[in-house]
mmCIF file of C-alpha atoms and ligand atoms in Angstrom:
data_model
loop_
_atom_site.group_PDB
_atom_site.id
_atom_site.type_symbol
_atom_site.label_atom_id
_atom_site.label_comp_id
_atom_site.label_asym_id
_atom_site.label_seq_id
_atom_site.Cartn_x
_atom_site.Cartn_y
_atom_site.Cartn_z
ATOM 1 C CA MET A 1 0.000 0.000 0.000
ATOM 2 C CA LEU A 2 1.237 3.485 -0.823
ATOM 3 C CA ALA A 3 1.844 5.785 2.129
ATOM 4 C CA ALA A 4 0.001 9.106 1.920
ATOM 5 C CA VAL A 5 2.399 11.891 1.000
ATOM 6 C CA PRO A 6 1.576 15.061 2.938
ATOM 7 C CA SER A 7 0.869 17.930 0.561
ATOM 8 C CA ALA A 8 3.021 21.045 0.775
ATOM 9 C CA VAL A 9 0.106 23.041 2.149
ATOM 10 C CA SER A 10 -0.618 20.636 4.982
ATOM 11 C CA ALA A 11 3.051 20.832 5.968
ATOM 12 C CA CYS A 12 2.850 24.625 6.247
ATOM 13 C CA VAL A 13 2.282 26.833 9.219
ATOM 14 C CA PHE A 14 0.483 30.090 8.359
ATOM 15 C CA ARG A 15 1.365 33.041 10.522
ATOM 16 C CA ARG A 16 1.744 36.785 10.486
ATOM 17 C CA GLU A 17 4.758 38.156 8.684
ATOM 18 C CA ALA A 18 7.509 39.213 11.093
ATOM 19 C CA PRO A 19 10.278 41.764 10.423
ATOM 20 C CA ALA A 20 12.815 38.919 10.313
ATOM 21 C CA ASP A 21 10.990 37.422 7.285
ATOM 22 C CA ALA A 22 11.822 40.386 5.033
ATOM 23 C CA ALA A 23 14.877 38.875 3.325
ATOM 24 C CA ALA A 24 13.183 35.521 2.663
ATOM 25 C CA ILE A 25 10.136 37.277 1.192
ATOM 26 C CA GLU A 26 12.326 39.462 -0.983
ATOM 27 C CA ALA A 27 14.031 36.303 -2.305
ATOM 28 C CA ILE A 28 10.623 34.807 -3.202
ATOM 29 C CA HIS A 29 9.650 38.025 -5.004
ATOM 30 C CA GLU A 30 12.914 37.959 -6.939
ATOM 31 C CA ALA A 31 12.345 34.308 -7.894
ATOM 32 C CA THR A 32 8.712 34.836 -8.958
ATOM 33 C CA PHE A 33 8.547 38.356 -10.395
ATOM 34 C CA GLY A 34 12.190 39.168 -11.181
ATOM 35 C CA PRO A 35 13.580 42.683 -11.376
ATOM 36 C CA GLY A 36 10.595 43.886 -13.443
ATOM 37 C CA ARG A 37 8.583 44.052 -10.212
ATOM 38 C CA PHE A 38 10.115 47.381 -9.284
ATOM 39 C CA ALA A 39 8.573 49.068 -12.320
ATOM 40 C CA ARG A 40 5.010 47.880 -11.661
ATOM 41 C CA THR A 41 2.436 50.458 -10.688
ATOM 42 C CA ALA A 42 1.302 48.343 -7.733
ATOM 43 C CA PHE A 43 4.884 48.204 -6.476
ATOM 44 C CA ARG A 44 5.157 51.962 -6.651
ATOM 45 C CA LEU A 45 1.917 52.340 -4.673
ATOM 46 C CA ARG A 46 3.350 50.175 -1.925
ATOM 47 C CA GLU A 47 6.780 51.757 -1.865
ATOM 48 C CA GLY A 48 7.631 53.148 1.554
ATOM 49 C CA VAL A 49 4.260 52.150 3.049
ATOM 50 C CA ALA A 50 4.085 49.521 5.757
ATOM 51 C CA SER A 51 1.805 46.617 4.939
ATOM 52 C CA VAL A 52 -0.991 45.884 7.408
ATOM 53 C CA ALA A 53 0.760 43.689 9.960
ATOM 54 C CA ALA A 54 -2.385 41.888 11.082
ATOM 55 C CA LEU A 55 -3.246 40.791 7.532
ATOM 56 C CA SER A 56 0.117 40.121 5.892
ATOM 57 C CA LEU A 57 0.907 36.446 6.225
ATOM 58 C CA VAL A 58 3.608 33.965 5.415
ATOM 59 C CA ALA A 59 3.539 30.227 4.833
ATOM 60 C CA GLU A 60 6.393 28.542 6.638
ATOM 61 C CA ARG A 61 7.492 24.988 5.877
ATOM 62 C CA GLN A 62 10.176 23.218 7.856
ATOM 63 C CA GLY A 63 11.326 26.575 9.204
ATOM 64 C CA GLN A 64 11.546 28.195 5.754
ATOM 65 C CA VAL A 65 9.275 30.950 4.467
ATOM 66 C CA VAL A 66 7.865 29.558 1.214
ATOM 67 C CA GLY A 67 4.985 31.927 0.488
ATOM 68 C CA SER A 68 3.798 35.402 1.325
ATOM 69 C CA VAL A 69 0.859 37.715 0.894
ATOM 70 C CA ARG A 70 0.801 41.367 1.836
ATOM 71 C CA LEU A 71 -2.039 43.864 2.130
ATOM 72 C CA THR A 72 -1.300 47.562 2.100
ATOM 73 C CA PRO A 73 -3.558 50.469 3.013
ATOM 74 C CA ILE A 74 -4.723 52.698 0.146
ATOM 75 C CA LEU A 75 -7.099 55.601 -0.238
ATOM 76 C CA ILE A 76 -9.496 55.876 -3.152
ATOM 77 C CA GLY A 77 -10.501 59.366 -4.195
ATOM 78 C CA GLU A 78 -8.452 60.808 -1.299
ATOM 79 C CA THR A 79 -10.753 59.610 1.477
ATOM 80 C CA ALA A 80 -12.152 56.099 1.031
ATOM 81 C CA PRO A 81 -9.957 53.524 2.762
ATOM 82 C CA ALA A 82 -9.321 50.203 1.059
ATOM 83 C CA LEU A 83 -6.624 47.563 0.857
ATOM 84 C CA LEU A 84 -4.249 46.723 -1.975
ATOM 85 C CA LEU A 85 -3.485 42.993 -2.042
ATOM 86 C CA GLY A 86 -0.087 41.870 -3.209
ATOM 87 C CA PRO A 87 2.396 40.654 -3.837
ATOM 88 C CA LEU A 88 1.073 37.122 -3.465
ATOM 89 C CA ALA A 89 3.917 34.743 -4.202
ATOM 90 C CA VAL A 90 4.922 31.157 -3.565
ATOM 91 C CA LEU A 91 8.332 29.594 -4.140
ATOM 92 C CA PRO A 92 8.338 28.189 -7.703
ATOM 93 C CA GLU A 93 9.281 24.695 -6.550
ATOM 94 C CA LEU A 94 6.172 24.514 -4.355
ATOM 95 C CA LYS A 95 3.638 26.078 -6.686
ATOM 96 C CA SER A 96 0.200 24.602 -7.389
ATOM 97 C CA GLN A 97 0.030 22.797 -4.074
ATOM 98 C CA GLY A 98 -2.558 25.047 -2.479
ATOM 99 C CA ILE A 99 -0.269 27.442 -0.612
ATOM 100 C CA GLY A 100 -1.345 30.538 -2.566
ATOM 101 C CA LYS A 101 -5.030 29.776 -2.073
ATOM 102 C CA ALA A 102 -4.500 29.140 1.637
ATOM 103 C CA LEU A 103 -2.735 32.498 2.033
ATOM 104 C CA MET A 104 -5.554 34.224 0.124
ATOM 105 C CA ARG A 105 -8.336 32.641 2.170
ATOM 106 C CA ARG A 106 -6.709 33.455 5.483
ATOM 107 C CA SER A 107 -5.803 37.063 4.707
ATOM 108 C CA ILE A 108 -9.242 37.852 3.269
ATOM 109 C CA ASP A 109 -10.997 36.292 6.273
ATOM 110 C CA LEU A 110 -8.838 38.380 8.621
ATOM 111 C CA ALA A 111 -9.529 41.548 6.624
ATOM 112 C CA ARG A 112 -13.265 40.909 6.817
ATOM 113 C CA GLN A 113 -13.072 40.233 10.556
ATOM 114 C CA ASP A 114 -11.166 43.495 11.024
ATOM 115 C CA GLY A 115 -13.933 45.470 9.328
ATOM 116 C CA HIS A 116 -12.240 46.238 6.013
ATOM 117 C CA ARG A 117 -14.686 46.846 3.190
ATOM 118 C CA LEU A 118 -12.819 46.588 -0.101
ATOM 119 C CA ILE A 119 -9.704 44.878 -1.480
ATOM 120 C CA VAL A 120 -8.164 45.912 -4.799
ATOM 121 C CA LEU A 121 -5.430 44.073 -6.705
ATOM 122 C CA VAL A 122 -3.795 43.798 -10.090
ATOM 123 C CA GLY A 123 -3.801 40.173 -11.191
ATOM 124 C CA ASP A 124 -5.286 37.362 -13.217
ATOM 125 C CA LEU A 125 -9.072 37.146 -12.856
ATOM 126 C CA PRO A 126 -9.292 33.328 -13.191
ATOM 127 C CA TYR A 127 -7.077 32.875 -10.131
ATOM 128 C CA TYR A 128 -8.782 35.493 -7.964
ATOM 129 C CA TRP A 129 -12.422 34.933 -9.010
ATOM 130 C CA PRO A 130 -13.096 32.194 -6.401
ATOM 131 C CA PHE A 131 -12.155 34.672 -3.654
ATOM 132 C CA GLY A 132 -14.794 37.160 -4.789
ATOM 133 C CA PHE A 133 -12.661 39.373 -7.043
ATOM 134 C CA ARG A 134 -14.294 40.870 -10.134
ATOM 135 C CA THR A 135 -13.065 43.243 -12.833
ATOM 136 C CA VAL A 136 -13.363 46.896 -11.813
ATOM 137 C CA PRO A 137 -15.568 48.854 -14.229
ATOM 138 C CA PRO A 138 -13.401 50.878 -16.663
ATOM 139 C CA GLY A 139 -12.622 54.408 -15.515
ATOM 140 C CA LYS A 140 -13.705 53.870 -11.935
ATOM 141 C CA LEU A 141 -10.232 53.867 -10.384
ATOM 142 C CA GLY A 142 -7.222 55.892 -11.469
ATOM 143 C CA PHE A 143 -3.646 54.809 -10.801
ATOM 144 C CA PRO A 144 -0.356 56.699 -10.723
ATOM 145 C CA GLY A 145 0.962 54.555 -13.606
ATOM 146 C CA PRO A 146 -0.180 52.076 -16.233
ATOM 147 C CA VAL A 147 -2.500 49.229 -15.171
ATOM 148 C CA ASP A 148 -4.063 46.710 -17.559
ATOM 149 C CA PRO A 149 -7.818 47.313 -17.032
ATOM 150 C CA ALA A 150 -8.552 43.595 -17.503
ATOM 151 C CA ARG A 151 -6.307 42.823 -14.526
ATOM 152 C CA LEU A 152 -7.678 45.485 -12.207
ATOM 153 C CA LEU A 153 -9.829 43.543 -9.755
ATOM 154 C CA ALA A 154 -11.729 44.262 -6.553
ATOM 155 C CA ALA A 155 -13.467 42.199 -3.901
ATOM 156 C CA GLU A 156 -16.196 43.776 -1.825
ATOM 157 C CA LEU A 157 -16.043 42.532 1.754
ATOM 158 C CA VAL A 158 -19.097 44.688 2.368
ATOM 159 C CA PRO A 159 -21.472 44.420 -0.606
ATOM 160 C CA GLY A 160 -21.998 47.686 -2.473
ATOM 161 C CA THR A 161 -18.705 49.278 -1.390
ATOM 162 C CA LEU A 162 -17.251 49.571 -4.884
ATOM 163 C CA ALA A 163 -20.290 51.479 -6.141
ATOM 164 C CA SER A 164 -19.784 54.082 -3.410
ATOM 165 C CA VAL A 165 -16.131 54.869 -4.225
ATOM 166 C CA GLY A 166 -14.154 56.131 -7.193
ATOM 167 C CA GLY A 167 -11.214 58.274 -8.233
ATOM 168 C CA MET A 168 -7.469 58.174 -7.913
ATOM 169 C CA VAL A 169 -5.872 55.473 -5.833
ATOM 170 C CA ARG A 170 -2.907 56.450 -3.681
ATOM 171 C CA ALA A 171 -0.952 54.998 -0.806
ATOM 172 C CA ASP A 172 -2.412 55.664 2.616
ATOM 173 C CA ARG A 173 0.570 57.043 4.493
ATOM 174 C CA THR A 174 -1.397 57.720 7.658
ATOM 175 C CA PRO A 175 0.522 55.943 10.422
ATOM 176 C CA ALA A 176 -1.379 52.904 11.658
ATOM 177 C CA ALA A 177 -3.119 53.474 14.996
HETATM 178 C C1 COA B 201 0.145 32.673 -8.501
HETATM 179 C C2 COA B 201 0.645 31.953 -7.249
HETATM 180 C C3 COA B 201 0.666 32.909 -6.072
HETATM 181 C C4 COA B 201 -0.340 30.828 -6.937
HETATM 182 O O1 COA B 201 0.035 30.165 -5.751
HETATM 183 P P1 COA B 201 0.216 28.577 -5.776
HETATM 184 O O2 COA B 201 0.410 28.118 -4.381
HETATM 185 O O3 COA B 201 1.267 28.232 -6.765
HETATM 186 O O4 COA B 201 -1.160 28.094 -6.403
HETATM 187 P P2 COA B 201 -2.411 27.388 -5.694
HETATM 188 O O5 COA B 201 -2.016 26.013 -5.318
HETATM 189 O O6 COA B 201 -3.001 28.265 -4.695
HETATM 190 O O7 COA B 201 -3.406 27.346 -6.932
HETATM 191 C C5 COA B 201 -3.074 26.563 -8.026
HETATM 192 C C6 COA B 201 -4.119 26.757 -9.095
HETATM 193 O O8 COA B 201 -4.105 28.119 -9.516
HETATM 194 C C7 COA B 201 -3.872 28.156 -10.921
HETATM 195 N N1 COA B 201 -3.104 29.352 -11.209
HETATM 196 C C8 COA B 201 -1.872 29.668 -10.774
HETATM 197 N N2 COA B 201 -1.508 30.859 -11.272
HETATM 198 C C9 COA B 201 -2.536 31.301 -12.021
HETATM 199 C C10 COA B 201 -2.746 32.457 -12.800
HETATM 200 N N3 COA B 201 -1.837 33.417 -12.893
HETATM 201 N N4 COA B 201 -3.931 32.568 -13.445
HETATM 202 C C11 COA B 201 -4.861 31.622 -13.358
HETATM 203 N N5 COA B 201 -4.717 30.492 -12.631
HETATM 204 C C12 COA B 201 -3.555 30.340 -11.981
HETATM 205 C C13 COA B 201 -3.097 26.879 -11.203
HETATM 206 O O9 COA B 201 -3.217 26.504 -12.550
HETATM 207 C C14 COA B 201 -3.798 25.897 -10.291
HETATM 208 O O10 COA B 201 -5.025 25.473 -10.837
HETATM 209 P P3 COA B 201 -5.708 24.082 -10.352
HETATM 210 O O11 COA B 201 -5.997 24.206 -8.885
HETATM 211 O O12 COA B 201 -6.947 24.026 -11.186
HETATM 212 O O13 COA B 201 -4.695 23.038 -10.651
HETATM 213 C C15 COA B 201 2.079 31.355 -7.439
HETATM 214 O O14 COA B 201 2.060 30.390 -8.453
HETATM 215 C C16 COA B 201 3.128 32.398 -7.748
HETATM 216 O O15 COA B 201 3.808 32.853 -6.850
HETATM 217 N N6 COA B 201 3.270 32.771 -9.017
HETATM 218 C C17 COA B 201 4.229 33.768 -9.437
HETATM 219 C C18 COA B 201 3.882 35.136 -8.905
HETATM 220 C C19 COA B 201 2.491 35.590 -9.321
HETATM 221 O O16 COA B 201 2.126 35.477 -10.492
HETATM 222 N N7 COA B 201 1.729 36.095 -8.325
HETATM 223 C C20 COA B 201 0.359 36.508 -8.512
HETATM 224 C C21 COA B 201 0.244 37.802 -9.220
HETATM 225 S S1 COA B 201 -1.228 37.793 -10.220
#
């Protein structure tokens, strides 16, 4: 009889990102996105802004950080608070074993529990659809750089939130309480 092989996701511990994880996360970003990541509009929105500590998670396997998701505070139209999700990344050698989905589920659940209303991201709709992300109507959100409109997605944690906001998106540099 074949012994059950534990999947990568079941061998992972999911926990909040800690400052000591920064180098390991940076290495995953380099391996998954390469140097082009620095030119992305989403990267520029996050630059110099602390991610939300309570929502930014890592997957750790055998003491090694193998996946990460970050959520960063943004303001839409100057005043409406929302979250920007990303980067979401998993070490290439462990991809398609459920780690990305597990990070997504956990961070979105925490965001909802903490009373957040809207999450925006730039990514592939087929991957993010099961988590409630839909394409943002054209022209609704403006960004400080180019964004492919087909990849601009939002998930309403409180139904109707997207309809009530609009305008330029910028980093929320208000220090966290
Ligand atoms: C995308 C990523 C985070 C997914 O995490 P993961 O742990 O590898 O994937 P999961 O196990 O959660 O999900 C795997 C499923 O998602 C699908 N998938 C992965 N990337 C996808 C994409 N970009 N678009 C659509 N589907 C995708 C896989 O085909 C697989 O489908 P299946 O379950 O039907 O077999 C990871 O592969 C990664 O780091 N990729 C490079 C960086 C990146 O593209 N980040 C996301 C920015 S949009």
